[in-house]
Amino acid sequence: MAPLRSARRARLALGALAVAVALVGAPRPASAVTLTLVSETTPWTGVKLRKYRTSSPAANVWVALVSLCGSHVHVESTKATTSLTTAGAWAGTSGAQIATNGDFYLTSPFHVYGDAVASGVRWPSARSGLASTYASDWYYHHYGWIAFGPDWADFTHTEYVKTHGAARTTGWKPTTVAPSLRPGTLALVSGFPELVVDGVAVTCSSATATTCFPDRSDMRARHPRTASGLTQDKKTLILAVVDGRTSSSSGMYGVELASLMKQLGAYVAFNNDGGGSSQMWVRGQGYVDDASGNNGGGGVRGVANHWGILAGSGNGRPARPGHCVSSAPCQVIGPSGGTIDDSSACFQAFGPSAYWRTVSAGNGGGLHWTNAFSSSTPSNWAWWQVDVQQAGQYEVQWNKVATYAVYAKTRYVVRASGGEHTVIVDQGAGSNGWKDLGTWDFAAGGDQWVAIYDNDSGAVAADQHIVADAIRLVRVGPWCGDGDCEQSETCQSCPGDCGACPSCGDGACNGAETCVSCAGDCGACPASCGDGACDVGETCASCPGDCGACP
């Protein structure tokens, strides 16, 4: 919890016993905290800010309940850095309305303990806890995380949860320690230990027992705390900061923090960096918690990364919420294809706004452009989310406007049917208009996109513009709905092209229809002795079985 955490290099031996857990509704454990609501405000649509006072322990708690389906709500985190920044200072540059501290970190070498992603760009492994050079450090791969992408929120359990007790089936890659990212991850912050596991808060026989949180010993003392969690429906993010080390607030044990997060509605929750790092900053209010007191009265501590909530109409983000799991698609491409403009809700530009330019040109009367630069990671990049109504092969095209399309090694990445394809394009070649990017098989539905990046590993000259205007999908080959009944299509699979299938009542005696099965189309059946009806022409003499015996 101090800025330099190199003293904790010895790897903790994991306890032989898993941490005991108690289900909601069970007798209240000694570690359960009693919450008293002091105040609640709604500073922005979708965001509730609460202050609680707890007893046993006596502590002040600040909570942000963030509806991920609220208008203008987006979640952000800190880009890879080598400097420490307070939550307030970072919020000032990122535009966040609420900011808290994030993952644990070391300053020599500078890195966070777990994985990290910001604006869709993963931190380099040397700046995160993934690098094998940290394999001998006690915290290596202990982490779990909460992550956000387009129209989704997700989590992965910690190493301890994945390797102890019953096999887990929830979350991202529930049996893989330190997993790969979920495709499309835009923001991710790690933490450990896990406080609430699949709706069950961690409890211990004693808050200070060595078996209590065996993957992190400092959970056995009361400290200022920061935690983050998700509700089961993944529609609410819960951020909590507990003051400590002051005369009015004692901080919490780990089990008390677990109880707090469960009572706040978390289905899964993680311990984030705490102690002197615990801080919550709110635009227009400043630090609502005692951030300096948590740091021993030494002022607000700079930290390595943060959670940030962008909310309200003035945050520069689209009104359509970024991570709502129940949102309708931003746009659906029909069977024949379609265009996604940079004015569409399916388009999003990332990176510093100072390096994006918009001009009145291109498709729809507007486009975005930026400059290429030399770097191993992108700074300004953009993507077009693709959701197709009908699976099939589509040619992807981009719209060129010569003045703003210059760089000869512009990198695109196309995600289609679960695969990602990198294409290098000379944007400066050729005339204006639609240019071919490639042809791929797209699955029906979303989780597909076209992305464009501004970075190149080699040298880049000045003013190498990259244009991000519209993209277009053009259907390749036959498809149901193109007006032709192909050999592979039938009246059942594609009635629009092949016509309706024959049916009784359509006025035509077709195929398997007979006078018996469909007399309306095929006419009445001719008289037949033995059919049970005494038809015209039959008599008791010619067909006694139908007409009866003659008198």
mmCIF file of C-alpha atoms in Angstrom, residues 15 55 201 224 240 296 410 503 524:
data_model
loop_
_atom_site.group_PDB
_atom_site.id
_atom_site.type_symbol
_atom_site.label_atom_id
_atom_site.label_comp_id
_atom_site.label_asym_id
_atom_site.label_seq_id
_atom_site.Cartn_x
_atom_site.Cartn_y
_atom_site.Cartn_z
ATOM 1 C CA GLY A 15 -3.248 -21.907 2.884
ATOM 2 C CA SER A 55 -20.632 0.363 13.145
ATOM 3 C CA ALA A 201 -19.298 -13.054 0.418
ATOM 4 C CA PRO A 224 -8.522 2.196 4.329
ATOM 5 C CA ALA A 240 -16.592 1.712 -2.792
ATOM 6 C CA GLY A 296 -1.522 9.508 7.095
ATOM 7 C CA THR A 410 -2.191 2.336 -42.370
ATOM 8 C CA SER A 503 -50.320 -25.909 -49.433
ATOM 9 C CA ALA A 524 -63.917 -34.760 -54.887
#
